[in-house]
Structure formats: C-alpha cells, structure tokens
Coordinates of C-alpha atoms in Angstrom, one line a residue:
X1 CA 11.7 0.7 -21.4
X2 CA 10.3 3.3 -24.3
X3 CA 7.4 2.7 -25.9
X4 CA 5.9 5.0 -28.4
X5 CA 2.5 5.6 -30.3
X6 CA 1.9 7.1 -33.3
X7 CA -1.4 9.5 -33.4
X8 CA -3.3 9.9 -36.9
X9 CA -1.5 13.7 -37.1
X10 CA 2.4 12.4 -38.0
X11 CA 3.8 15.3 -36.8
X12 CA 3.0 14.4 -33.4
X13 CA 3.7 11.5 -31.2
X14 CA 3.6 10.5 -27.6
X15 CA 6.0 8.2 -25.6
X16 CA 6.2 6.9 -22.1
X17 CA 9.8 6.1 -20.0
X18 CA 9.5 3.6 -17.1
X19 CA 12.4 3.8 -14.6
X20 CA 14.3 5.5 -12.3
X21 CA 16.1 7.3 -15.2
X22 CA 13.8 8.1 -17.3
X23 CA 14.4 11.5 -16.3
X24 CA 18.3 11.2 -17.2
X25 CA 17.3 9.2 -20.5
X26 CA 15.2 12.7 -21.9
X27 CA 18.3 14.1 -20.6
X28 CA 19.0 17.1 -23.1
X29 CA 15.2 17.3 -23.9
X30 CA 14.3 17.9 -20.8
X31 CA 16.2 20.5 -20.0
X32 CA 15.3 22.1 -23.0
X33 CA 11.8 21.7 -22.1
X34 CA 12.1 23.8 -18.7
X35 CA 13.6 26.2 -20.3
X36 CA 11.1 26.7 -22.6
X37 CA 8.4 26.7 -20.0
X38 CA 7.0 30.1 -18.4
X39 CA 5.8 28.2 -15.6
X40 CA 8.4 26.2 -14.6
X41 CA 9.9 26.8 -11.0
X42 CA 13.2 25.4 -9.5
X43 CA 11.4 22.0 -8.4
X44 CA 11.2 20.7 -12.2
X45 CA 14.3 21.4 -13.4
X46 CA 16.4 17.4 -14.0
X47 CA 18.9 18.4 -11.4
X48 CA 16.2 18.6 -8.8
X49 CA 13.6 15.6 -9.7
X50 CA 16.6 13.2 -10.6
X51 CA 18.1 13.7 -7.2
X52 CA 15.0 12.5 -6.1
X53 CA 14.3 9.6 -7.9
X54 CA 17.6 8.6 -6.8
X55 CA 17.0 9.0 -2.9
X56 CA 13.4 8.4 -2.8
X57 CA 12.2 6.8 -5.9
X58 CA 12.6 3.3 -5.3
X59 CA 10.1 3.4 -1.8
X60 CA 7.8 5.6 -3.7
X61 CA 5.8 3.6 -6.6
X62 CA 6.9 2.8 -10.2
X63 CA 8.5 5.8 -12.0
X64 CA 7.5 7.5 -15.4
X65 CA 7.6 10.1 -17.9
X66 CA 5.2 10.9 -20.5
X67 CA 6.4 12.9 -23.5
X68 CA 4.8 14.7 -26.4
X69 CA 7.1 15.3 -29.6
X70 CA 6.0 17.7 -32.1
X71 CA 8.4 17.1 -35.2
X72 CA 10.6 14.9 -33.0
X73 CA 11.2 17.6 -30.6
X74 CA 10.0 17.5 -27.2
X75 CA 6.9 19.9 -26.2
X76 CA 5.6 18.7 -23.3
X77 CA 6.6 16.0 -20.0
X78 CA 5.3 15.2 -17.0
X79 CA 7.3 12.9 -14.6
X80 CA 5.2 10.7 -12.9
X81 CA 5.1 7.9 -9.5
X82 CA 2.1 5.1 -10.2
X83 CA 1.4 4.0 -6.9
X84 CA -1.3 3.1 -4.8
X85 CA -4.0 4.9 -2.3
X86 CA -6.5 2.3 -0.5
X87 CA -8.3 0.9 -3.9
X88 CA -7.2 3.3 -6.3
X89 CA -4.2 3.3 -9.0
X90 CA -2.6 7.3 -8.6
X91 CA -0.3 9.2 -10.4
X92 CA 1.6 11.8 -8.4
X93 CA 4.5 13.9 -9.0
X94 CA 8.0 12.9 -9.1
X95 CA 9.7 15.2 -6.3
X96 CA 6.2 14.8 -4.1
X97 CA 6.5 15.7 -0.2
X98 CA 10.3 17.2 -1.0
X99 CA 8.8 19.6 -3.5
X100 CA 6.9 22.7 -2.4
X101 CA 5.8 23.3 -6.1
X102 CA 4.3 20.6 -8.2
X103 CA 3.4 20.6 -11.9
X104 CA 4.0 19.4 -15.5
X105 CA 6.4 21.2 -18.1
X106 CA 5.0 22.5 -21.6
X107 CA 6.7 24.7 -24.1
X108 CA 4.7 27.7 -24.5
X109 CA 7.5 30.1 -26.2
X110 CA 5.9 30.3 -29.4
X111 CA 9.7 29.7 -30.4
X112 CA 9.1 27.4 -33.6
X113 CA 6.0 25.2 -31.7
X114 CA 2.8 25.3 -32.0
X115 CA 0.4 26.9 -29.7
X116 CA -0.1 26.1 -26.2
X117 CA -3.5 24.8 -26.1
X118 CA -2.4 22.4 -29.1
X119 CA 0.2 21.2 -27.1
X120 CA -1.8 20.5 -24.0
X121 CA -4.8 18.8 -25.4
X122 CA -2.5 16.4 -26.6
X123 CA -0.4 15.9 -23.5
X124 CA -3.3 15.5 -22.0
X125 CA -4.7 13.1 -24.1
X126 CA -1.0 11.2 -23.8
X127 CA -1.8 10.8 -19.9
X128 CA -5.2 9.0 -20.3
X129 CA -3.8 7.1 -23.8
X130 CA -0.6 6.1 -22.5
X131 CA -1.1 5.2 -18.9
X132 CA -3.1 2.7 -16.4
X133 CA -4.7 4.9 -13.8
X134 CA -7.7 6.0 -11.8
X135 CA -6.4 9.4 -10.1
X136 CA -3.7 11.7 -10.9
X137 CA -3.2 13.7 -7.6
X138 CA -0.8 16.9 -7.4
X139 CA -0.3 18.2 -4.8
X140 CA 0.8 22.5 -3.8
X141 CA 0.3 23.4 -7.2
X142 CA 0.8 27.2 -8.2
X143 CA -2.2 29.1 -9.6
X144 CA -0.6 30.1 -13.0
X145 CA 0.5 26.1 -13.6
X146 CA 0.7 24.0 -16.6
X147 CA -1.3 21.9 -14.7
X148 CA -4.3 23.6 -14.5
X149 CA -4.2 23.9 -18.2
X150 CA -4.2 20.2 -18.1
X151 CA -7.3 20.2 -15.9
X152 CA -9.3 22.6 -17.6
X153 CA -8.9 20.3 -20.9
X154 CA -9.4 17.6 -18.7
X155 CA -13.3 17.6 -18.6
X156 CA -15.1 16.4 -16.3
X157 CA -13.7 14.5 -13.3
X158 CA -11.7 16.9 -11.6
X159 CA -11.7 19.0 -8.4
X160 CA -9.3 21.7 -6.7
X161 CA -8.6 21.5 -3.0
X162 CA -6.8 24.5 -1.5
X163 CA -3.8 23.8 -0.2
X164 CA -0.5 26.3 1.4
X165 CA -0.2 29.6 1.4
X166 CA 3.3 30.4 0.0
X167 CA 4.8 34.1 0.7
X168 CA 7.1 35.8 -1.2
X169 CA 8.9 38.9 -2.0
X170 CA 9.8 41.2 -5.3
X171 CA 13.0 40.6 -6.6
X172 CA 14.0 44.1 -4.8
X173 CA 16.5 44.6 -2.3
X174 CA 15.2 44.7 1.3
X175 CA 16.1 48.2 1.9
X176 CA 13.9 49.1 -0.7
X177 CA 11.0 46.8 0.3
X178 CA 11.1 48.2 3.6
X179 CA 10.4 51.8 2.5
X180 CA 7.5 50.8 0.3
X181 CA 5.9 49.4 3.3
X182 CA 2.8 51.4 4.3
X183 CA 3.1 51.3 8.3
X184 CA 5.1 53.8 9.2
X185 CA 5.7 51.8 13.2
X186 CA 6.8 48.9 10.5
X187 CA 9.2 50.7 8.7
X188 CA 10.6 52.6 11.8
X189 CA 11.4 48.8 12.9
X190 CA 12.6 47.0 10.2
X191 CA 14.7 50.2 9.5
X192 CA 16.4 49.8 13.3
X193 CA 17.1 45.9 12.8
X194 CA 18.4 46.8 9.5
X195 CA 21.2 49.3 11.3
X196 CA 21.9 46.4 13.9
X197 CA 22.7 44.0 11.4
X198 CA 25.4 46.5 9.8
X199 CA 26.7 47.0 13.1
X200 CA 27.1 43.6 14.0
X201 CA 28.5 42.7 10.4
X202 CA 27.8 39.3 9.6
X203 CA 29.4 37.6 7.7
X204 CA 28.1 35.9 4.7
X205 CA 29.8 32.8 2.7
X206 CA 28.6 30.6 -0.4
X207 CA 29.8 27.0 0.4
X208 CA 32.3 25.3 -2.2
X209 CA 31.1 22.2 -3.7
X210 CA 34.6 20.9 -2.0
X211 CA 33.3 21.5 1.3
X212 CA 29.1 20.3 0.7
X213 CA 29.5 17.2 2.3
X214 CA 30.8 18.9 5.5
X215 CA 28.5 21.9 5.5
X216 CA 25.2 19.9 4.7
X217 CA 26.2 17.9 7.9
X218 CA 26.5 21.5 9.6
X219 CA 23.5 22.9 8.3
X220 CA 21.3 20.1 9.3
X221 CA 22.5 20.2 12.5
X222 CA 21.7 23.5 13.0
X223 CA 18.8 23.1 11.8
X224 CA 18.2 20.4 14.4
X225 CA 18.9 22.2 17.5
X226 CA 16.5 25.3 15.8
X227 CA 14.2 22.7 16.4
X228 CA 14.9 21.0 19.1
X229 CA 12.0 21.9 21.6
X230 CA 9.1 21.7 18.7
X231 CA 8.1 19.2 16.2
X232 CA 10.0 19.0 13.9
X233 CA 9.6 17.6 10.1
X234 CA 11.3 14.4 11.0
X235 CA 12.5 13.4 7.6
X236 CA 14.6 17.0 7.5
X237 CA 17.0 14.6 9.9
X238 CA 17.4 11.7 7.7
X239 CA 20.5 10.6 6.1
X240 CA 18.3 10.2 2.7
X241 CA 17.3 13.9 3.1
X242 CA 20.9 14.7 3.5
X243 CA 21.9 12.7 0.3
X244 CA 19.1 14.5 -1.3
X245 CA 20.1 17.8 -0.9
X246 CA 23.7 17.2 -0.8
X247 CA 23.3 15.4 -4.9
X248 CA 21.9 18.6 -5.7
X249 CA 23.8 20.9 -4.4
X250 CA 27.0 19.0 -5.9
X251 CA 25.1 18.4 -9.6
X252 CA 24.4 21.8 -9.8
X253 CA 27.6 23.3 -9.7
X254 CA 28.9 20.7 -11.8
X255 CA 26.3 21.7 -14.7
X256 CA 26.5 25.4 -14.2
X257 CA 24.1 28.5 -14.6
X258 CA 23.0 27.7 -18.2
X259 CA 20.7 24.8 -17.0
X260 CA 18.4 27.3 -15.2
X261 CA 19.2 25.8 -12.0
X262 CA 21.2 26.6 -9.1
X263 CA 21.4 25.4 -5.6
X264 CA 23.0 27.4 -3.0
X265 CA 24.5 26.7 0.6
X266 CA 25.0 29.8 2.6
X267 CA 26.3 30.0 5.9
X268 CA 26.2 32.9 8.1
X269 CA 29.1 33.7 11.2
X270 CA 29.1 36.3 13.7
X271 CA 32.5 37.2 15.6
X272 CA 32.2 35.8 19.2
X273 CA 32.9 39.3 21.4
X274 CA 34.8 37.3 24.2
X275 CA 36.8 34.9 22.3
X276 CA 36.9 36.9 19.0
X277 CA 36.2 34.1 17.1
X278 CA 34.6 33.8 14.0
X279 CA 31.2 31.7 15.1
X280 CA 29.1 29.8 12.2
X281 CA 25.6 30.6 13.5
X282 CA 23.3 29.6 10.6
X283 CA 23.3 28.3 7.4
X284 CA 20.7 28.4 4.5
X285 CA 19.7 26.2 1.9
X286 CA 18.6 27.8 -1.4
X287 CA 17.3 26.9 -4.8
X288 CA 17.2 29.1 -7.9
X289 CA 15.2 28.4 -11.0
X290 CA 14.6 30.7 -14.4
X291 CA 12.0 33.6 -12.5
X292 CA 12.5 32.8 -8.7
X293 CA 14.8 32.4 -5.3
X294 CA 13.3 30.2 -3.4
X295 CA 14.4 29.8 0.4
X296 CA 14.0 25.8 0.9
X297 CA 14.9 25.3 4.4
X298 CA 17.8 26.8 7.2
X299 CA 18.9 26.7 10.1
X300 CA 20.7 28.5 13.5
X301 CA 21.6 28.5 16.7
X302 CA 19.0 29.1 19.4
X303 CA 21.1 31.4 21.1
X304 CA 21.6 33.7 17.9
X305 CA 18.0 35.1 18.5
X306 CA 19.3 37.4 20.9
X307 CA 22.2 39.2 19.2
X308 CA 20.2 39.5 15.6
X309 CA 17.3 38.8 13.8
X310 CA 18.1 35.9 12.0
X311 CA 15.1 35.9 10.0
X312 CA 16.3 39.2 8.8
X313 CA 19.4 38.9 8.0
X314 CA 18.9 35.6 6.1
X315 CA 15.9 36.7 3.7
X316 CA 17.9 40.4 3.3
X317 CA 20.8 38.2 2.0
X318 CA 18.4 35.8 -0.2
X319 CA 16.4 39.2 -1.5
X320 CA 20.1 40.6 -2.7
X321 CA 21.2 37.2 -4.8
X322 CA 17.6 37.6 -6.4
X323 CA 18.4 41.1 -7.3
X324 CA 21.9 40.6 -8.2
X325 CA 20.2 38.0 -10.8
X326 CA 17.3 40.2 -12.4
X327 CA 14.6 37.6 -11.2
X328 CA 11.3 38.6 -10.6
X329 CA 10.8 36.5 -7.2
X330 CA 11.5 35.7 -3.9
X331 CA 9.7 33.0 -2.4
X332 CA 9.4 31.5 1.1
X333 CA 7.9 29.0 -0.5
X334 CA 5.5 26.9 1.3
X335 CA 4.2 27.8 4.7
X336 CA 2.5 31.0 6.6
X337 CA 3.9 31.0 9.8
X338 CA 3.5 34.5 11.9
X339 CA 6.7 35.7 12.1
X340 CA 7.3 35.8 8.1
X341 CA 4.3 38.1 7.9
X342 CA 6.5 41.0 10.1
X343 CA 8.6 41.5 6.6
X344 CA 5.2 42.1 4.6
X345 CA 5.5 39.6 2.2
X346 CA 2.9 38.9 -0.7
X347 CA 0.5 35.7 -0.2
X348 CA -0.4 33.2 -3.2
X349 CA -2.5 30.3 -2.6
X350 CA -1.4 27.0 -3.9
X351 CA -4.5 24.1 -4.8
X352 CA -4.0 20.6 -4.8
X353 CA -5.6 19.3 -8.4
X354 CA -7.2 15.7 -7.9
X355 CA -8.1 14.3 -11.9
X356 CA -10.2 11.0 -12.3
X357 CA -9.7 9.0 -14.9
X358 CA -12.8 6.4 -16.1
X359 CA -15.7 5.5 -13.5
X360 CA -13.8 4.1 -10.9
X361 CA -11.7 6.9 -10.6
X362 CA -14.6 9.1 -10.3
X363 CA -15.7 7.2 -7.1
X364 CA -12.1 8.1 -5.6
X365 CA -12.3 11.7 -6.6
X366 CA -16.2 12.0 -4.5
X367 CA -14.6 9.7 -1.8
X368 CA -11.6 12.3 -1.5
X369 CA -14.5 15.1 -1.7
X370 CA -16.3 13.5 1.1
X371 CA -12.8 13.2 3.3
X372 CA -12.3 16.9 2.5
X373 CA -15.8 17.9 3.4
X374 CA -15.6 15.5 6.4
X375 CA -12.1 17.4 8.0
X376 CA -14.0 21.1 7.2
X377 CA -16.9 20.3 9.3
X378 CA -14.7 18.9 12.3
X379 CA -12.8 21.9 12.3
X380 CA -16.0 24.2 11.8
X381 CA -16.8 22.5 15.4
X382 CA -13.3 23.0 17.3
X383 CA -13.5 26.5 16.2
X384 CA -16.7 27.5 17.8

C-alpha cells in the first residue's frame, strides 16, 4: 500500500510503502538513491536489505519505506521495521542484527538536487509526518552517517550511545601496509608470515554462483567447527542465515557490478603434504559496496592454525580485491577482538542513535538513558 502527501512546496512530496517489498516496489529508485549517496555502505544497497526482508522480515515487525521526491525523483529513503519494545512503538532498521552498519540513504551529489540540508529537513520531517511512532532506534551507526544529519535536525529528543568499535584498513595492499607500520619487531613479523604464506602457496578461488548453494553449506560449516569450543553467534548456524546469505550471494551476480554491490564467496585450499591433495581449509564471506570491502564473516579448520596464519592470509587476499578495485576501504567491520589489532588496523567508533518522537517517546528515550547509566555503573563495580 502507497500513500502519498502533498507538502505546500509542489516540487516536493513524501510517500510511505508498507510491505515486505516495498523495497523491490522503489526498485530502480532505490538503487539510484545508493548510488547517489556518499555515505552509503554495502548494508543499504536493495540486494542486501531485500534479502532480508525476505528471510527475516515477517518475525521482525511491520515493514516500511519512507520516501522524499524532489520533482518526482527520489532524494531520500529510509527502510524501516515498526515494532514494539515493552510500552513503546519503535522504528528500527531494515537489515537490524544482520547489518554491521545502519543508516538512512540521501542524495547529496549536488547532481541536479538540491542541497543536502534541504533534503534532510524534509526527510526528516516525512518520518514524524508520515509515521506512528514513539522511538526510532538505530543501531552501529557510522560517524559520518546520514543519520546523524537526521538527528542533528531532529531537535530535541535524541541521545547517542556508543556502540562497536569497527577496524579497518586502507585500500593498500598488505605488503605495503606492513612497511608503513612503525614497530620495527612488527614489521620483522608480519614480513616472516608474509614469506610463509608464499611458500606454502595457497590457493585462492571465487565461488561460482553455480556452486553457492554447496559452498555456503561448506563455509558455514567451517565456520562451525572454528567455533566449536566457544560461544558462538547461534543464529550464524541457522538455515535462515544460510538462505540469507546464500539470496545474496546469488542476486548479486545476477545484477552485476553496476548496482554498487557485490558479494563474494572465497574459499581458501592448502595441498595436504601426505596425500597431496588439494584441502579446502577456509572460506570467506565478503561484501562490497561503492567506497569499502567489508569482511562479513569466515571460517576454517582448527587445525589450519598451525601450518598458516589464517587471519593473514585471508585479510591479505580481502586487502588485494580492495586494491584491485580503487576503493578507499577495508573494513573488519564490527568487532575489536585482540588478534585483529596484530595487523594495525585503524579504529572508528560506531553510536547507536535513539530519537523520541512526542512526550511519550521522550519517557522511553530517559528510560533507555537510565538502562544505559544503570549497566555503566555495574561494570564500574566489577572492574575495581
């Protein structure tokens, strides 16, 4: 269902898509959109957020778009889930616990629009105008977002909660990372597991989209048995995770580089000394956008640890696409766990951006305050 209000400027109008398709109904215009955007990452391209309103949308609230037109063409969207937390009505982004980036799209070319600012008072005045709601709560959301934009026209009623840290490299290859590295012990190391990868040659493949089926079933298996004595994220082993990742893996070749998307399956093999066989060791998932790689999850074999760093030779391989493509990025994405930091990567802070809409929603954004305040001081305590 569309509906659609005219403001008093004719030039502009806003519209709101219920459904899981409404991201497939902009269709065109979306992708237009993200293209457009200078903040956009890999997790809102269509490719990405429909796949997920397909495995995940229907157990996740009621879904929505909100679109601004500006001489019938679209300027700005956000995809949306209304659903509910305790006593309050919350909007949070489509692609929400699968996404390790969340935010809004806007088209701040300066390609034939008009000026940013423009465009996001209205967007944001869309939200509140448009939609029945007392928080909208996003989650990891980069510091150079379109939705802080949104927040900061927002008024008053907001607050930022940090949230991961996400490390990430230059889009440089790692040989030459390596050497602008300021510890010389560091370099010396990296340098030595650098020669012992070369030695051992492994072997490198992209997956077909012929064979995604099969090697998504691999590569979550692997990444099981990485696993298998810790905790793991146990929706990584679902068959809806599986469907997720395998849709857009598949869609993404089908549509080609010139959506700004691309999802990559790579799997790595080492030759078995004994046997001589070729041996599939570990595999890793991958998602490119317009300015970044970003390494989404992988997996191995336990027993790989001791004939290579797998860490290594993974994020030297990711580092190379993202060279061979001119993009400015390399992301881990989210999470700061110690054994990423032995590369040297750089640190960015993502927030988590809590808006309240009307007085009601005010009382859930000090109630969330309080909950946040509340966790500090407990872990202030275990600390000391």
């Amino acid at each position: 269902m569309v509906s659609a209000s005219a403001k008093r400027e004719p030039d502009w109008t806003a519209e709101v898509i219920w459904g899981t398709d409404a991201l497939d109904t902009l269709g065109e215009d979306w992708d237009r959109l993200y293209m457009r955007c200078s903040a956009a990452t890999p997790f809102q391209s269509r490719i990405w957020l429909s796949s997920w309103c397909r495995w995940y949308g229907s157990a996740s609230g009621r879904l929505c778009v909100v679109g601004v037109r500006h001489q019938g063409v679209l300027v700005a969207a956000a995809a949306f889930v209304l659903t509910r937390l305790r006593l309050w009505r919350v909007l949070r982004p489509v692609g929400v616990d699968q996404s390790d980036f969340c935010d809004v799209l806007l088209d701040d070319s300066g390609d034939g629009v008009p000026e940013a600012p423009a465009i996001v008072e209205r967007l944001t005045s869309a939200i509140r105008s448009e939609l029945c709601f007392d928080l909208l709560d996003f989650p990891e959301v980069r510091p150079d977002s379109v939705l802080a934009r949104v927040r900061d026209a927002w008024g008053s009623g907001s607050t930022e909660i940090p949230s991961e840290t996400c490390l990430s490299f230059p889009g440089i290859p790692m040989e030459q990372h390596v050497e602008a590295i300021d510890a010389a012990k560091t370099r010396q190391r990296l340098r030595k597991s650098l020669r012992d990868l070369d030695r051992v040659g492994v072997e490198v493949r992209l997956v077909p989209v012929a064979e995604s089926e099969d090697a998504m079933v691999r590569f979550l298996d692997l990444h099981r048995r990485q696993w298998a004595d810790r905790p793991v994220n146990a929706e990584h082993l679902t068959e809806r995770f599986r469907r997720h990742l395998t849709t857009v893996l598949q869609a993404s070749t089908e549509a080609g580089e010139s959506c700004g998307f691309q999802a990559l399956l790579a799997e790595f093999s080492l030759k078995n000394k004994e046997t001589l066989e070729v041996e599939h060791v570990a595999s890793d998932f991958l998602i490119v956008g317009r300015s970044m790689v970003g390494r989404y999850l992988y997996g191995y074999l336990p027993s790989t640890r001791s004939r290579i760093d797998v860490f290594l030779a993974i994020t030297r391989t990711a580092m190379a696409w993202t060279t061979e493509r001119g993009l400015p990025e390399m992301s881990l994405l989210r999470g700061a766990e110690p054994h990423k930091y032995r590369l040297h990567p750089n640190a960015a802070q993502s927030v988590r951006i809590v808006l309240a809409d009307g007085a009601w929603g005010a009382v859930g954004l000090w109630a969330i305050r309080g909950r946040c305040f509340a966790a500090k001081a407990v872990k202030r305590l275990l600390v000391q």
